[in-house]
Amino acid sequence: MKYRSVFDIIGPIMIGPSSSHTAGAARIGRVARSLFGRQPNWAIISFYGSFAETYKGHGTDVAIVGGLLDFDTFDERIKTSLSIAEEAGMEITFIEEDAVTDHPNTARIRIGDNEGDLELVGISIGGGKIEITELNGFQLRLSGNHPAILVVHNDRYGAIAGVANVLAKYAINIGHMEVARKEKGMQALMTIEVDQNIDQFVLDELSTLPNILKVAKIVD
């Protein structure tokens, strides 16, 4: 594995004892919050492997809820995130799963409110780094370490080109892009990691394109 800096090895500035179990968990929760676009009313959090075995002792539970509250890895409020969530009326359920996953530090997060819900699977790969491997049933690979755009669209000719043309119009460079679909001709998901944060007007323009159903972003 290649590292961009010494901070990829020693881990990020963080609250908690473990970059994998605490900082990584907080980032997974915060990505879910970012994609949902608001604070959820409820959350069902399933832990697998090492997460399931040690989440209480390593603070994985408070970290992932802190992320759902939009707290960064170094935010002191993470320590009391469960109380803060309870005061905010957020119902939290933790589930220890027995299923074997591809990575030992795996969490499945289901969040929602009266307007909708979201399901996400994330893994903590060390040093506070994460990957999002599933979103609402779509398989993907999203690092969470770069600004990213997620575009839900109808699987139609020209949809991908239309998005790429808008990004090129505003000189936004694509670092990584992949497309997942459940069935041919049905809904698909574009995952686009870019080199700079995206202004809202760009997202608004993407949303007006033919066959585009929803556009969301993750800020680095």
Short mmCIF file of C-alpha atoms in Angstrom, two decimals:
data_model
loop_
_atom_site.label_atom_id
_atom_site.label_comp_id
_atom_site.label_asym_id
_atom_site.label_seq_id
_atom_site.Cartn_x
_atom_site.Cartn_y
_atom_site.Cartn_z
CA MET A 1 0.00 0.00 0.00
CA LYS A 2 1.29 3.45 -0.89
CA TYR A 3 0.97 6.38 1.52
CA ARG A 4 0.70 10.02 0.51
CA SER A 5 2.18 11.34 3.75
CA VAL A 6 3.37 10.39 7.22
CA PHE A 7 -0.17 11.06 8.49
CA ASP A 8 -1.41 8.07 6.48
CA ILE A 9 0.88 5.91 8.65
CA ILE A 10 0.50 7.41 12.13
CA GLY A 11 -3.16 8.27 11.62
CA PRO A 12 -5.22 11.46 11.83
CA ILE A 13 -5.75 13.86 14.72
CA MET A 14 -8.51 12.11 16.60
CA ILE A 15 -10.47 11.41 19.75
CA GLY A 16 -10.16 7.80 20.91
CA PRO A 17 -7.65 4.97 21.17
CA SER A 18 -7.60 3.55 17.65
CA SER A 19 -7.30 5.05 14.19
CA SER A 20 -9.06 2.00 12.74
CA HIS A 21 -11.79 1.53 15.32
CA THR A 22 -12.38 5.17 16.27
CA ALA A 23 -11.26 7.63 13.59
CA GLY A 24 -12.22 5.29 10.76
CA ALA A 25 -15.62 4.65 12.32
CA ALA A 26 -16.25 8.38 12.74
CA ARG A 27 -15.44 8.94 9.07
CA ILE A 28 -17.79 6.16 7.97
CA GLY A 29 -20.59 7.73 10.02
CA ARG A 30 -19.84 11.19 8.67
CA VAL A 31 -19.93 10.00 5.05
CA ALA A 32 -23.35 8.48 5.72
CA ARG A 33 -24.50 11.79 7.21
CA SER A 34 -23.09 13.74 4.25
CA LEU A 35 -24.86 11.54 1.70
CA PHE A 36 -28.14 11.63 3.64
CA GLY A 37 -27.87 15.41 3.70
CA ARG A 38 -29.30 15.97 7.18
CA GLN A 39 -29.36 14.56 10.69
CA PRO A 40 -31.35 11.31 10.75
CA ASN A 41 -34.08 10.51 13.24
CA TRP A 42 -32.94 6.92 13.65
CA ALA A 43 -29.94 4.72 12.96
CA ILE A 44 -29.42 0.96 12.94
CA ILE A 45 -25.70 0.18 13.05
CA SER A 46 -24.47 -3.37 12.47
CA PHE A 47 -20.89 -4.27 13.38
CA TYR A 48 -18.98 -7.20 11.88
CA GLY A 49 -15.72 -8.96 12.72
CA SER A 50 -13.34 -7.00 14.94
CA PHE A 51 -15.79 -4.11 15.12
CA ALA A 52 -18.42 -6.42 16.62
CA GLU A 53 -15.97 -7.87 19.15
CA THR A 54 -14.42 -4.65 20.48
CA TYR A 55 -16.66 -1.73 19.54
CA LYS A 56 -17.50 -0.76 23.13
CA GLY A 57 -13.94 -0.84 24.44
CA HIS A 58 -12.47 0.97 21.44
CA GLY A 59 -15.17 3.62 21.21
CA THR A 60 -16.40 2.54 17.79
CA ASP A 61 -20.00 3.09 18.88
CA VAL A 62 -19.51 6.67 20.07
CA ALA A 63 -17.31 7.43 17.04
CA ILE A 64 -19.75 6.25 14.41
CA VAL A 65 -22.63 8.10 16.09
CA GLY A 66 -20.40 11.17 16.32
CA GLY A 67 -19.94 10.94 12.56
CA LEU A 68 -23.70 10.76 12.09
CA LEU A 69 -23.90 13.98 14.13
CA ASP A 70 -21.36 15.51 11.68
CA PHE A 71 -18.48 15.58 14.22
CA ASP A 72 -14.96 15.34 12.79
CA THR A 73 -12.43 12.81 14.14
CA PHE A 74 -10.87 15.35 16.54
CA ASP A 75 -14.15 16.78 17.88
CA GLU A 76 -14.29 16.44 21.68
CA ARG A 77 -18.06 15.97 21.47
CA ILE A 78 -17.49 12.45 20.13
CA LYS A 79 -16.92 11.32 23.72
CA THR A 80 -20.54 12.11 24.59
CA SER A 81 -22.10 11.52 21.18
CA LEU A 82 -24.54 8.88 22.47
CA SER A 83 -25.97 11.33 24.99
CA ILE A 84 -26.07 14.11 22.40
CA ALA A 85 -27.90 11.85 19.96
CA GLU A 86 -30.41 10.85 22.63
CA GLU A 87 -31.05 14.49 23.54
CA ALA A 88 -31.61 15.23 19.85
CA GLY A 89 -34.24 12.48 19.69
CA MET A 90 -32.16 10.13 17.52
CA GLU A 91 -32.95 6.46 18.14
CA ILE A 92 -29.80 4.33 17.92
CA THR A 93 -29.67 0.53 17.68
CA PHE A 94 -26.42 -1.46 17.65
CA ILE A 95 -26.30 -5.01 16.30
CA GLU A 96 -23.37 -7.43 16.67
CA GLU A 97 -23.34 -9.57 13.52
CA ASP A 98 -21.84 -13.07 13.22
CA ALA A 99 -21.53 -13.05 9.42
CA VAL A 100 -18.03 -13.20 7.96
CA THR A 101 -17.14 -10.20 5.78
CA ASP A 102 -14.27 -9.46 3.43
CA HIS A 103 -12.75 -7.05 5.96
CA PRO A 104 -12.76 -7.39 9.77
CA ASN A 105 -13.56 -3.72 10.44
CA THR A 106 -16.93 -3.52 8.70
CA ALA A 107 -20.05 -1.56 9.59
CA ARG A 108 -23.46 -1.40 7.93
CA ILE A 109 -25.36 1.79 8.66
CA ARG A 110 -29.06 2.27 8.03
CA ILE A 111 -30.38 5.76 8.77
CA GLY A 112 -33.57 7.58 8.03
CA ASP A 113 -36.41 9.93 8.93
CA ASN A 114 -39.92 10.64 7.72
CA GLU A 115 -38.61 11.78 4.34
CA GLY A 116 -36.40 8.85 3.39
CA ASP A 117 -33.66 6.45 4.34
CA LEU A 118 -30.16 5.35 3.33
CA GLU A 119 -28.09 2.20 3.74
CA LEU A 120 -24.31 2.17 3.53
CA VAL A 121 -21.51 -0.33 4.15
CA GLY A 122 -18.09 0.99 5.13
CA ILE A 123 -14.78 -0.57 6.14
CA SER A 124 -11.94 0.96 8.15
CA ILE A 125 -8.67 -0.04 6.51
CA GLY A 126 -6.19 1.52 8.96
CA GLY A 127 -4.70 4.89 9.77
CA GLY A 128 -8.16 6.44 9.82
CA LYS A 129 -8.66 5.62 6.14
CA ILE A 130 -11.94 4.12 4.98
CA GLU A 131 -13.69 2.68 1.96
CA ILE A 132 -17.40 2.74 1.25
CA THR A 133 -18.24 -0.53 -0.50
CA GLU A 134 -22.03 -0.39 -0.81
CA LEU A 135 -24.69 2.29 -1.02
CA ASN A 136 -28.39 1.44 -1.16
CA GLY A 137 -27.59 -1.90 -2.73
CA PHE A 138 -25.11 -0.55 -5.28
CA GLN A 139 -21.57 -1.93 -5.11
CA LEU A 140 -18.91 0.77 -5.24
CA ARG A 141 -15.45 1.76 -4.09
CA LEU A 142 -15.25 5.16 -2.45
CA SER A 143 -12.30 6.18 -0.31
CA GLY A 144 -13.88 9.13 1.51
CA ASN A 145 -10.48 10.84 1.33
CA HIS A 146 -11.31 13.08 -1.64
CA PRO A 147 -14.27 15.24 -2.63
CA ALA A 148 -16.74 13.05 -4.48
CA ILE A 149 -20.00 13.26 -6.38
CA LEU A 150 -22.54 10.45 -6.39
CA VAL A 151 -25.07 10.52 -9.20
CA VAL A 152 -28.10 8.23 -9.30
CA HIS A 153 -29.37 8.01 -12.86
CA ASN A 154 -31.38 5.98 -15.30
CA ASP A 155 -29.13 3.57 -17.21
CA ARG A 156 -29.48 5.34 -20.54
CA TYR A 157 -27.19 6.32 -23.40
CA GLY A 158 -25.53 9.70 -22.86
CA ALA A 159 -26.09 10.01 -19.09
CA ILE A 160 -22.40 9.51 -18.22
CA ALA A 161 -21.20 11.76 -21.03
CA GLY A 162 -23.56 14.52 -19.92
CA VAL A 163 -22.13 14.51 -16.40
CA ALA A 164 -18.54 14.41 -17.70
CA ASN A 165 -19.22 17.35 -20.01
CA VAL A 166 -20.54 19.51 -17.16
CA LEU A 167 -17.47 18.75 -15.03
CA ALA A 168 -15.20 19.56 -17.97
CA LYS A 169 -17.07 22.84 -18.51
CA TYR A 170 -16.02 23.98 -15.03
CA ALA A 171 -12.48 22.53 -15.28
CA ILE A 172 -13.15 19.92 -12.60
CA ASN A 173 -10.67 17.07 -12.90
CA ILE A 174 -11.86 13.51 -12.31
CA GLY A 175 -9.46 11.43 -10.23
CA HIS A 176 -11.48 8.22 -10.18
CA MET A 177 -14.83 7.25 -11.65
CA GLU A 178 -16.88 4.08 -11.76
CA VAL A 179 -20.45 3.14 -12.59
CA ALA A 180 -22.55 0.42 -10.93
CA ARG A 181 -25.96 -0.84 -11.94
CA LYS A 182 -28.25 -3.52 -10.58
CA GLU A 183 -29.87 -4.39 -13.90
CA LYS A 184 -29.39 -3.28 -17.49
CA GLY A 185 -31.61 -0.34 -18.33
CA MET A 186 -32.63 0.31 -14.72
CA GLN A 187 -31.14 2.66 -12.12
CA ALA A 188 -27.35 3.09 -11.94
CA LEU A 189 -24.90 4.93 -9.73
CA MET A 190 -21.93 7.04 -10.82
CA THR A 191 -19.20 7.48 -8.21
CA ILE A 192 -16.84 10.31 -9.16
CA GLU A 193 -13.86 11.38 -7.04
CA VAL A 194 -12.53 14.80 -8.03
CA ASP A 195 -9.59 17.02 -7.18
CA GLN A 196 -11.46 19.96 -5.67
CA ASN A 197 -14.64 20.71 -3.76
CA ILE A 198 -17.72 21.20 -5.90
CA ASP A 199 -19.85 24.34 -5.74
CA GLN A 200 -23.59 23.91 -5.33
CA PHE A 201 -24.37 25.48 -8.70
CA VAL A 202 -22.47 22.65 -10.41
CA LEU A 203 -24.56 20.07 -8.56
CA ASP A 204 -27.70 21.99 -9.50
CA GLU A 205 -26.70 21.91 -13.17
CA LEU A 206 -25.96 18.19 -13.01
CA SER A 207 -29.41 17.64 -11.50
CA THR A 208 -31.09 19.19 -14.57
CA LEU A 209 -29.51 16.76 -17.03
CA PRO A 210 -31.69 14.13 -18.74
CA ASN A 211 -32.01 10.85 -16.82
CA ILE A 212 -30.32 12.20 -13.70
CA LEU A 213 -32.38 11.31 -10.61
CA LYS A 214 -30.29 12.49 -7.66
CA VAL A 215 -26.94 14.17 -7.07
CA ALA A 216 -25.08 14.19 -3.77
CA LYS A 217 -21.57 15.17 -2.74
CA ILE A 218 -19.01 14.26 -0.13
CA VAL A 219 -16.67 17.06 0.96
CA ASP A 220 -13.05 16.15 1.72
#
